[in-house]
CSV table of N, CA, C and O in Angstrom, one decimal:
chain,number,residue,atom,x,y,z
A,155,MET,N,69.4,170.1,118.0
A,155,MET,CA,69.6,168.7,117.5
A,155,MET,C,68.2,168.0,117.5
A,155,MET,O,67.5,168.1,118.4
A,156,ASN,N,68.0,167.4,116.4
A,156,ASN,CA,66.7,166.6,116.2
A,156,ASN,C,67.1,165.1,116.1
A,156,ASN,O,68.2,164.7,115.8
A,157,TYR,N,66.0,164.3,116.4
A,157,TYR,CA,66.2,162.8,116.3
A,157,TYR,C,65.3,162.3,115.2
A,157,TYR,O,64.1,162.7,115.1
A,158,TYR,N,65.8,161.4,114.4
A,158,TYR,CA,65.1,160.8,113.3
A,158,TYR,C,65.0,159.3,113.4
A,158,TYR,O,66.0,158.7,113.9
A,159,PHE,N,63.9,158.8,112.9
A,159,PHE,CA,63.7,157.3,112.8
A,159,PHE,C,64.0,156.9,111.4
A,159,PHE,O,63.5,157.5,110.5
A,160,GLU,N,64.8,155.9,111.2
A,160,GLU,CA,65.1,155.4,109.9
A,160,GLU,C,64.9,153.9,109.9
A,160,GLU,O,65.7,153.1,110.4
A,161,PRO,N,63.9,153.4,109.2
A,161,PRO,CA,63.6,151.9,109.2
A,161,PRO,C,64.6,151.2,108.2
A,161,PRO,O,65.0,151.8,107.2
A,162,GLN,N,65.0,150.0,108.6
A,162,GLN,CA,66.0,149.2,107.8
A,162,GLN,C,65.4,147.9,107.5
A,162,GLN,O,64.9,147.2,108.4
A,163,ASN,N,65.4,147.5,106.3
A,163,ASN,CA,65.0,146.1,105.9
A,163,ASN,C,66.2,145.3,105.6
A,163,ASN,O,66.9,145.5,104.6
A,164,VAL,N,66.6,144.4,106.6
A,164,VAL,CA,67.9,143.7,106.4
A,164,VAL,C,67.8,142.7,105.3
A,164,VAL,O,68.9,142.3,104.8
A,165,ASN,N,66.7,142.5,104.7
A,165,ASN,CA,66.6,141.6,103.5
A,165,ASN,C,67.0,142.4,102.3
A,165,ASN,O,67.5,141.8,101.3
A,166,GLN,N,67.0,143.7,102.3
A,166,GLN,CA,67.4,144.6,101.2
A,166,GLN,C,68.8,145.1,101.4
A,166,GLN,O,69.6,145.1,100.5
A,167,TRP,N,69.1,145.5,102.6
A,167,TRP,CA,70.5,146.0,102.9
A,167,TRP,C,70.7,145.6,104.4
A,167,TRP,O,70.1,146.1,105.3
A,168,ASN,N,71.6,144.6,104.5
A,168,ASN,CA,71.9,144.1,105.9
A,168,ASN,C,72.9,144.9,106.6
A,168,ASN,O,74.1,144.8,106.4
A,169,ILE,N,72.4,145.7,107.5
A,169,ILE,CA,73.2,146.6,108.3
A,169,ILE,C,74.3,145.8,109.1
A,169,ILE,O,75.4,146.2,109.3
A,170,PHE,N,74.0,144.5,109.5
A,170,PHE,CA,74.9,143.7,110.3
A,170,PHE,C,76.1,143.2,109.5
A,170,PHE,O,77.1,142.9,110.1
A,171,LYS,N,75.9,143.1,108.2
A,171,LYS,CA,77.0,142.6,107.3
A,171,LYS,C,77.7,143.8,106.7
A,171,LYS,O,78.9,143.7,106.5
A,172,GLU,N,77.0,144.9,106.5
A,172,GLU,CA,77.7,146.0,105.8
A,172,GLU,C,78.4,146.9,106.7
A,172,GLU,O,79.4,147.5,106.3
A,173,VAL,N,78.0,147.1,108.0
A,173,VAL,CA,78.7,148.0,108.9
A,173,VAL,C,79.6,147.2,109.8
A,173,VAL,O,79.2,146.4,110.6
A,174,LYS,N,80.9,147.3,109.5
A,174,LYS,CA,81.9,146.5,110.2
A,174,LYS,C,82.3,147.1,111.5
A,174,LYS,O,82.8,146.4,112.4
A,175,SER,N,82.1,148.4,111.7
A,175,SER,CA,82.6,149.1,112.9
A,175,SER,C,81.9,150.5,113.0
A,175,SER,O,81.4,151.0,112.0
A,176,ILE,N,82.1,151.0,114.2
A,176,ILE,CA,81.6,152.4,114.4
A,176,ILE,C,82.4,153.3,113.5
A,176,ILE,O,83.6,153.0,113.1
A,177,GLY,N,81.9,154.4,113.0
A,177,GLY,CA,82.6,155.3,112.1
A,177,GLY,C,82.2,155.1,110.7
A,177,GLY,O,82.5,156.0,109.8
A,178,HIS,N,81.6,154.0,110.4
A,178,HIS,CA,81.1,153.7,109.0
A,178,HIS,C,80.1,154.8,108.6
A,178,HIS,O,79.3,155.2,109.3
A,179,ILE,N,80.3,155.3,107.4
A,179,ILE,CA,79.4,156.3,106.8
A,179,ILE,C,78.6,155.7,105.7
A,179,ILE,O,79.1,155.0,104.8
A,180,GLU,N,77.2,155.9,105.7
A,180,GLU,CA,76.3,155.2,104.8
A,180,GLU,C,75.3,156.2,104.4
A,180,GLU,O,74.8,157.0,105.2
A,181,PRO,N,74.9,156.3,103.1
A,181,PRO,CA,73.7,157.1,102.7
A,181,PRO,C,72.4,156.5,103.1
A,181,PRO,O,72.2,155.3,102.9
A,182,PHE,N,71.5,157.3,103.5
A,182,PHE,CA,70.1,156.9,103.9
A,182,PHE,C,69.1,157.9,103.4
A,182,PHE,O,69.5,159.1,103.1
A,183,LEU,N,67.9,157.5,103.2
A,183,LEU,CA,66.9,158.4,102.8
A,183,LEU,C,66.7,159.5,103.8
A,183,LEU,O,67.0,159.3,105.0
A,184,ALA,N,66.4,160.7,103.3
A,184,ALA,CA,66.4,161.9,104.1
A,184,ALA,C,65.0,162.6,104.0
A,184,ALA,O,64.2,162.4,103.1
A,185,THR,N,64.8,163.6,104.9
A,185,THR,CA,63.8,164.6,104.8
A,185,THR,C,64.5,165.9,104.7
A,185,THR,O,65.7,166.0,105.1
A,186,LYS,N,63.9,166.9,104.1
A,186,LYS,CA,64.6,168.2,103.8
A,186,LYS,C,64.9,168.9,105.1
A,186,LYS,O,65.8,169.8,105.1
A,187,GLU,N,64.3,168.6,106.2
A,187,GLU,CA,64.6,169.3,107.5
A,187,GLU,C,65.8,168.8,108.2
A,187,GLU,O,66.3,169.4,109.1
A,188,MET,N,66.4,167.6,107.7
A,188,MET,CA,67.6,167.1,108.4
A,188,MET,C,68.8,168.0,108.3
A,188,MET,O,68.9,168.7,107.3
A,189,GLU,N,69.6,168.0,109.4
A,189,GLU,CA,70.7,168.9,109.4
A,189,GLU,C,71.9,168.1,110.0
A,189,GLU,O,71.8,167.1,110.7
A,190,ILE,N,73.1,168.6,109.6
A,190,ILE,CA,74.3,168.0,110.2
A,190,ILE,C,74.3,168.0,111.7
A,190,ILE,O,73.9,169.0,112.3
A,191,GLY,N,74.6,166.9,112.3
A,191,GLY,CA,74.6,166.8,113.8
A,191,GLY,C,73.3,166.2,114.3
A,191,GLY,O,73.3,165.7,115.5
A,192,ASP,N,72.3,166.1,113.5
A,192,ASP,CA,71.1,165.4,114.0
A,192,ASP,C,71.3,163.9,114.2
A,192,ASP,O,72.2,163.3,113.5
A,193,ILE,N,70.6,163.3,115.1
A,193,ILE,CA,70.8,161.9,115.4
A,193,ILE,C,69.8,161.0,114.7
A,193,ILE,O,68.6,161.4,114.5
A,194,VAL,N,70.2,159.9,114.2
A,194,VAL,CA,69.4,158.9,113.4
A,194,VAL,C,69.4,157.6,114.2
A,194,VAL,O,70.4,157.0,114.5
A,195,LEU,N,68.1,157.1,114.5
A,195,LEU,CA,68.0,155.8,115.1
A,195,LEU,C,67.6,154.8,114.0
A,195,LEU,O,66.6,154.9,113.3
A,196,LEU,N,68.5,153.8,113.8
A,196,LEU,CA,68.3,152.9,112.7
A,196,LEU,C,67.6,151.6,113.3
A,196,LEU,O,68.1,150.9,114.1
A,197,TYR,N,66.4,151.5,112.7
A,197,TYR,CA,65.4,150.5,113.3
A,197,TYR,C,65.3,149.3,112.3
A,197,TYR,O,65.0,149.5,111.1
A,198,VAL,N,65.6,148.1,112.8
A,198,VAL,CA,65.4,146.9,112.0
A,198,VAL,C,64.0,146.4,112.3
A,198,VAL,O,63.6,146.2,113.4
A,199,GLY,N,63.3,146.2,111.2
A,199,GLY,CA,61.9,145.7,111.3
A,199,GLY,C,61.8,144.2,111.4
A,199,GLY,O,62.7,143.5,111.8
A,200,GLN,N,60.6,143.8,111.2
A,200,GLN,CA,60.2,142.4,111.4
A,200,GLN,C,60.3,141.5,110.1
A,200,GLN,O,59.8,140.4,110.1
A,201,GLN,N,61.0,142.0,109.1
A,201,GLN,CA,61.1,141.3,107.8
A,201,GLN,C,61.9,140.0,107.9
A,201,GLN,O,61.8,139.1,107.1
A,202,ASN,N,62.8,139.9,108.9
A,202,ASN,CA,63.7,138.8,109.0
A,202,ASN,C,63.6,138.2,110.4
A,202,ASN,O,63.9,138.8,111.4
A,203,ILE,N,63.3,136.9,110.4
A,203,ILE,CA,63.1,136.2,111.8
A,203,ILE,C,64.4,136.1,112.6
A,203,ILE,O,64.4,135.8,113.7
A,204,ASN,N,65.6,136.3,111.9
A,204,ASN,CA,66.8,136.2,112.6
A,204,ASN,C,67.1,137.4,113.6
A,204,ASN,O,68.1,137.3,114.3
A,205,TYR,N,66.3,138.4,113.4
A,205,TYR,CA,66.6,139.6,114.2
A,205,TYR,C,65.3,140.1,114.9
A,205,TYR,O,64.3,140.2,114.3
A,206,LYS,N,65.4,140.4,116.2
A,206,LYS,CA,64.3,141.0,116.9
A,206,LYS,C,64.1,142.4,116.4
A,206,LYS,O,65.1,143.1,116.2
A,207,PRO,N,62.9,142.9,116.2
A,207,PRO,CA,62.7,144.3,115.8
A,207,PRO,C,63.2,145.3,116.9
A,207,PRO,O,63.0,145.0,118.1
A,208,GLY,N,63.9,146.3,116.4
A,208,GLY,CA,64.3,147.4,117.4
A,208,GLY,C,65.4,148.2,116.8
A,208,GLY,O,65.8,148.0,115.6
A,209,VAL,N,65.9,149.2,117.6
A,209,VAL,CA,67.0,150.1,117.2
A,209,VAL,C,68.3,149.4,117.5
A,209,VAL,O,68.6,149.2,118.7
A,210,TYR,N,69.1,149.1,116.5
A,210,TYR,CA,70.4,148.4,116.6
A,210,TYR,C,71.5,149.4,116.4
A,210,TYR,O,72.6,149.0,116.8
A,211,ALA,N,71.3,150.5,115.8
A,211,ALA,CA,72.4,151.4,115.6
A,211,ALA,C,71.9,152.9,115.8
A,211,ALA,O,70.7,153.2,115.5
A,212,ILE,N,72.8,153.7,116.2
A,212,ILE,CA,72.6,155.1,116.3
A,212,ILE,C,73.7,155.9,115.6
A,212,ILE,O,74.8,155.5,115.7
A,213,GLY,N,73.2,156.8,114.7
A,213,GLY,CA,74.2,157.6,113.9
A,213,GLY,C,74.0,159.0,114.0
A,213,GLY,O,73.0,159.5,114.5
A,214,THR,N,74.9,159.8,113.4
A,214,THR,CA,74.9,161.2,113.3
A,214,THR,C,75.0,161.6,111.8
A,214,THR,O,75.8,161.1,111.1
A,215,ILE,N,74.1,162.6,111.4
A,215,ILE,CA,74.2,163.1,110.1
A,215,ILE,C,75.4,163.9,109.9
A,215,ILE,O,75.7,164.8,110.7
A,216,VAL,N,76.2,163.6,108.8
A,216,VAL,CA,77.5,164.3,108.6
A,216,VAL,C,77.5,165.1,107.4
A,216,VAL,O,78.4,165.9,107.1
A,217,ASN,N,76.4,165.0,106.5
A,217,ASN,CA,76.3,165.9,105.3
A,217,ASN,C,74.8,166.4,105.2
A,217,ASN,O,73.9,165.6,105.5
A,218,GLU,N,74.6,167.6,104.7
A,218,GLU,CA,73.3,168.1,104.5
A,218,GLU,C,72.6,167.2,103.5
A,218,GLU,O,73.2,166.6,102.6
A,219,PRO,N,71.2,167.2,103.5
A,219,PRO,CA,70.5,166.5,102.4
A,219,PRO,C,70.9,166.9,101.0
A,219,PRO,O,71.1,168.1,100.7
A,220,TYR,N,71.0,165.9,100.2
A,220,TYR,CA,71.3,166.1,98.8
A,220,TYR,C,70.6,165.0,98.0
A,220,TYR,O,70.2,164.0,98.5
A,221,ILE,N,70.6,165.1,96.7
A,221,ILE,CA,70.1,164.1,95.8
A,221,ILE,C,71.3,163.2,95.4
A,221,ILE,O,72.2,163.7,94.7
A,222,LEU,N,71.2,161.9,95.7
A,222,LEU,CA,72.2,161.0,95.3
A,222,LEU,C,72.1,160.7,93.8
A,222,LEU,O,71.0,160.4,93.4
A,223,ARG,N,73.2,160.8,93.1
A,223,ARG,CA,73.1,160.6,91.6
A,223,ARG,C,74.1,159.6,91.2
A,223,ARG,O,75.2,159.5,91.8
A,224,ASN,N,73.8,159.0,90.1
A,224,ASN,CA,74.8,158.1,89.3
A,224,ASN,C,75.2,156.9,90.1
A,224,ASN,O,76.3,156.4,89.9
A,225,ILE,N,74.4,156.4,91.0
A,225,ILE,CA,74.7,155.1,91.7
A,225,ILE,C,73.4,154.3,91.6
A,225,ILE,O,72.7,154.1,92.6
A,226,PRO,N,73.1,153.7,90.5
A,226,PRO,CA,71.9,153.0,90.3
A,226,PRO,C,71.7,151.8,91.2
A,226,PRO,O,70.6,151.4,91.5
A,227,SER,N,72.8,151.3,91.7
A,227,SER,CA,72.7,150.1,92.6
A,227,SER,C,72.2,150.5,94.0
A,227,SER,O,71.8,149.6,94.8
A,228,ASP,N,72.3,151.8,94.3
A,228,ASP,CA,72.0,152.2,95.7
A,228,ASP,C,70.5,152.6,95.8
A,228,ASP,O,70.0,153.2,94.9
A,229,TYR,N,69.9,152.1,96.8
A,229,TYR,CA,68.4,152.4,97.0
A,229,TYR,C,68.1,153.9,97.0
A,229,TYR,O,67.1,154.3,96.6
A,230,CYS,N,69.1,154.7,97.5
A,230,CYS,CA,68.9,156.1,97.5
A,230,CYS,C,69.1,156.9,96.2
A,230,CYS,O,68.9,158.1,96.2
A,231,ASN,N,69.5,156.2,95.2
A,231,ASN,CA,69.8,156.8,93.9
A,231,ASN,C,68.6,157.6,93.4
A,231,ASN,O,67.5,157.2,93.4
A,232,ASN,N,68.9,158.9,93.1
A,232,ASN,CA,67.9,159.9,92.6
A,232,ASN,C,66.9,160.2,93.7
A,232,ASN,O,65.8,160.7,93.3
A,233,LYS,N,67.2,160.0,94.9
A,233,LYS,CA,66.3,160.4,96.0
A,233,LYS,C,67.1,161.3,97.0
A,233,LYS,O,68.3,161.4,97.0
A,234,LEU,N,66.3,162.0,97.8
A,234,LEU,CA,66.9,162.9,98.8
A,234,LEU,C,67.6,162.0,99.9
A,234,LEU,O,67.0,161.0,100.4
A,235,THR,N,68.8,162.3,100.1
A,235,THR,CA,69.8,161.4,100.9
A,235,THR,C,70.5,162.3,101.9
A,235,THR,O,70.8,163.4,101.7
A,236,VAL,N,70.9,161.6,103.0
A,236,VAL,CA,71.9,162.2,103.9
A,236,VAL,C,72.9,161.1,104.2
A,236,VAL,O,72.6,159.9,104.1
A,237,ASP,N,74.1,161.5,104.5
A,237,ASP,CA,75.2,160.6,104.9
A,237,ASP,C,75.2,160.5,106.5
A,237,ASP,O,75.2,161.5,107.1
A,238,VAL,N,75.1,159.3,107.0
A,238,VAL,CA,75.0,159.0,108.4
A,238,VAL,C,76.3,158.3,108.9
A,238,VAL,O,76.6,157.2,108.3
A,239,ARG,N,77.0,158.8,109.9
A,239,ARG,CA,78.1,158.1,110.5
A,239,ARG,C,77.5,157.2,111.6
A,239,ARG,O,76.8,157.7,112.5
A,240,ILE,N,77.8,155.9,111.6
A,240,ILE,CA,77.4,155.0,112.6
A,240,ILE,C,78.2,155.3,113.9
A,240,ILE,O,79.5,155.0,113.9
A,241,ASP,N,77.6,155.7,115.0
A,241,ASP,CA,78.3,156.0,116.2
A,241,ASP,C,78.2,154.8,117.2
A,241,ASP,O,79.0,154.7,118.1
A,242,LYS,N,77.2,154.1,117.1
A,242,LYS,CA,76.9,153.0,118.0
A,242,LYS,C,76.1,151.9,117.3
A,242,LYS,O,75.2,152.2,116.6
A,243,ILE,N,76.6,150.6,117.4
A,243,ILE,CA,75.9,149.5,116.8
A,243,ILE,C,76.0,148.3,117.7
A,243,ILE,O,77.0,148.0,118.3
A,244,ASN,N,74.9,147.6,117.8
A,244,ASN,CA,74.9,146.3,118.5
A,244,ASN,C,74.4,145.2,117.5
A,244,ASN,O,73.4,145.3,116.9
A,245,TYR,N,75.2,144.2,117.4
A,245,TYR,CA,75.0,143.2,116.4
A,245,TYR,C,74.1,142.0,116.9
A,245,TYR,O,73.6,141.2,116.2
A,246,LYS,N,73.8,142.0,118.2
A,246,LYS,CA,73.1,140.9,118.8
A,246,LYS,C,71.7,141.3,119.3
A,246,LYS,O,70.7,140.5,119.1
A,247,GLU,N,71.5,142.3,120.0
A,247,GLU,CA,70.3,142.8,120.6
A,247,GLU,C,70.0,144.2,120.3
A,247,GLU,O,71.0,145.0,120.3
A,248,PRO,N,68.8,144.6,120.2
A,248,PRO,CA,68.5,146.0,120.0
A,248,PRO,C,68.8,146.9,121.2
A,248,PRO,O,68.5,146.4,122.3
A,249,TYR,N,69.2,148.1,121.0
A,249,TYR,CA,69.4,149.0,122.1
A,249,TYR,C,68.0,149.4,122.7
A,249,TYR,O,67.8,149.6,123.8
A,250,ILE,N,67.1,149.6,121.7
A,250,ILE,CA,65.7,150.0,122.0
A,250,ILE,C,64.8,149.0,121.3
A,250,ILE,O,64.8,148.9,120.1
A,251,ASN,N,64.0,148.2,122.1
A,251,ASN,CA,63.3,147.1,121.4
A,251,ASN,C,62.0,147.7,120.8
A,251,ASN,O,61.6,148.8,121.0
A,252,TYR,N,61.3,146.8,120.2
A,252,TYR,CA,60.0,147.2,119.5
A,252,TYR,C,59.0,147.8,120.4
A,252,TYR,O,58.4,148.8,120.1
A,253,TYR,N,58.8,147.2,121.6
A,253,TYR,CA,57.8,147.7,122.5
A,253,TYR,C,58.2,149.1,123.1
A,253,TYR,O,57.3,149.9,123.3
A,254,GLN,N,59.4,149.3,123.3
A,254,GLN,CA,59.9,150.6,123.8
A,254,GLN,C,59.7,151.7,122.6
A,254,GLN,O,59.2,152.8,122.9
A,255,MET,N,60.0,151.3,121.4
A,255,MET,CA,59.8,152.2,120.3
A,255,MET,C,58.3,152.5,120.0
A,255,MET,O,58.0,153.6,119.7
A,256,LYS,N,57.5,151.5,120.2
A,256,LYS,CA,56.1,151.6,119.9
A,256,LYS,C,55.4,152.7,120.8
A,256,LYS,O,54.5,153.4,120.5
A,257,LYS,N,56.0,152.8,122.0
A,257,LYS,CA,55.5,153.8,123.0
A,257,LYS,C,55.7,155.3,122.5
A,257,LYS,O,54.9,156.2,122.8
A,258,ILE,N,56.8,155.5,121.7
A,258,ILE,CA,57.1,156.8,121.2
A,258,ILE,C,56.8,157.0,119.8
A,258,ILE,O,56.9,158.2,119.3
A,259,ASN,N,56.6,156.0,119.0
A,259,ASN,CA,56.6,156.0,117.6
A,259,ASN,C,55.5,155.2,117.0
A,259,ASN,O,55.4,154.0,117.2
A,260,LYS,N,54.6,155.8,116.3
A,260,LYS,CA,53.4,155.1,115.7
A,260,LYS,C,53.7,154.7,114.2
A,260,LYS,O,53.0,153.9,113.7
A,261,GLN,N,54.7,155.3,113.6
A,261,GLN,CA,55.0,155.1,112.2
A,261,GLN,C,56.3,154.3,112.1
A,261,GLN,O,57.3,154.8,112.6
A,262,PHE,N,56.3,153.2,111.4
A,262,PHE,CA,57.5,152.3,111.3
A,262,PHE,C,57.9,152.1,109.8
A,262,PHE,O,58.8,151.4,109.6
A,263,ARG,N,57.3,152.8,108.9
A,263,ARG,CA,57.5,152.5,107.5
A,263,ARG,C,58.4,153.5,106.7
A,263,ARG,O,58.8,153.2,105.6
A,264,ARG,N,58.6,154.7,107.3
A,264,ARG,CA,59.4,155.6,106.5
A,264,ARG,C,60.2,156.5,107.5
A,264,ARG,O,60.0,156.6,108.7
A,265,VAL,N,61.2,157.2,106.9
A,265,VAL,CA,62.1,158.1,107.7
A,265,VAL,C,61.2,159.3,108.2
A,265,VAL,O,60.4,159.8,107.4
A,266,HIS,N,61.4,159.7,109.4
A,266,HIS,CA,60.7,160.8,109.9
A,266,HIS,C,61.3,161.3,111.2
A,266,HIS,O,62.0,160.6,111.9
A,267,LYS,N,61.0,162.6,111.5
A,267,LYS,CA,61.5,163.2,112.8
A,267,LYS,C,60.7,162.6,114.0
A,267,LYS,O,59.5,162.4,113.9
A,268,LEU,N,61.4,162.4,115.1
A,268,LEU,CA,60.7,161.9,116.3
A,268,LEU,C,60.6,163.0,117.3
A,268,LEU,O,61.5,163.9,117.4
A,269,ASN,N,59.5,163.1,118.0
A,269,ASN,CA,59.3,164.0,119.1
A,269,ASN,C,59.4,163.2,120.4
A,269,ASN,O,58.6,162.4,120.7
A,270,LEU,N,60.6,163.4,121.0
A,270,LEU,CA,60.9,162.6,122.2
A,270,LEU,C,60.9,163.4,123.4
A,270,LEU,O,61.2,164.6,123.4
A,271,ASP,N,60.6,162.7,124.5
A,271,ASP,CA,60.6,163.4,125.8
A,271,ASP,C,62.1,163.4,126.3
A,271,ASP,O,62.9,162.6,125.8
A,272,ASN,N,62.3,164.2,127.3
A,272,ASN,CA,63.7,164.4,127.8
A,272,ASN,C,64.3,163.1,128.3
A,272,ASN,O,65.5,162.9,128.2
A,273,SER,N,63.6,162.3,129.0
A,273,SER,CA,64.1,161.1,129.5
A,273,SER,C,64.6,160.1,128.4
A,273,SER,O,65.7,159.5,128.6
A,274,PHE,N,63.9,160.1,127.3
A,274,PHE,CA,64.3,159.2,126.2
A,274,PHE,C,65.6,159.8,125.6
A,274,PHE,O,66.5,159.0,125.2
A,275,ILE,N,65.6,161.1,125.4
A,275,ILE,CA,66.8,161.7,124.8
A,275,ILE,C,68.0,161.5,125.7
A,275,ILE,O,69.1,161.2,125.2
A,276,LYS,N,67.8,161.6,127.0
A,276,LYS,CA,69.0,161.3,127.9
A,276,LYS,C,69.5,159.9,127.8
A,276,LYS,O,70.7,159.6,127.8
A,277,GLU,N,68.6,158.9,127.6
A,277,GLU,CA,69.0,157.5,127.4
A,277,GLU,C,69.8,157.3,126.1
A,277,GLU,O,70.8,156.6,126.1
A,278,ILE,N,69.3,158.0,125.0
A,278,ILE,CA,70.0,157.9,123.8
A,278,ILE,C,71.4,158.5,123.9
A,278,ILE,O,72.4,158.0,123.5
A,279,ASN,N,71.5,159.7,124.5
A,279,ASN,CA,72.8,160.4,124.7
A,279,ASN,C,73.7,159.6,125.6
A,279,ASN,O,74.9,159.5,125.3
A,280,LYS,N,73.2,158.9,126.6
A,280,LYS,CA,74.0,158.0,127.4
A,280,LYS,C,74.6,156.9,126.6
A,280,LYS,O,75.8,156.5,126.7
A,281,LEU,N,73.8,156.3,125.7
A,281,LEU,CA,74.3,155.2,124.8
A,281,LEU,C,75.4,155.8,124.0
A,281,LEU,O,76.5,155.1,123.8
A,282,LEU,N,75.3,157.0,123.4
A,282,LEU,CA,76.3,157.6,122.5
A,282,LEU,C,77.6,157.9,123.3
A,282,LEU,O,78.7,157.7,122.8
A,283,LEU,N,77.4,158.3,124.5
A,283,LEU,CA,78.6,158.6,125.3
A,283,LEU,C,79.4,157.4,125.7
A,283,LEU,O,80.6,157.5,125.9
A,284,ASN,N,78.7,156.3,125.8
A,284,ASN,CA,79.4,155.0,126.2
A,284,ASN,C,79.9,154.2,125.0
A,284,ASN,O,80.2,153.1,125.0
A,285,LYS,N,80.1,154.9,123.8
A,285,LYS,CA,80.6,154.2,122.7
A,285,LYS,C,82.1,153.9,122.9
A,285,LYS,O,82.9,153.6,122.5
């Protein structure tokens, strides 16, 4: 299982309004290495002052990467896409704040695989088990 970072701009797609509950499935930009069962950390950036930057949701990839077609209104249209099931979401505070993420992640602008140490992986898995 791999872990991926997925930045979210709530001014373009507001995760807090669109995701009503856990189990919600949403298409997100993908890399070709992504596989079913990989974990995705959904990171809200600093674009909106109403939200502190950080990881507010954790999801699992439920479909292999594919090119999303014929949905021009979707940001992923004609791009490599995966479907992610939201397993955990916090609408008020990030699970992992900006400063914690900055220690493990230097890139905040695009989807990519994270190289995490075992203690960080244990914390993420603990969050998922407590859903």
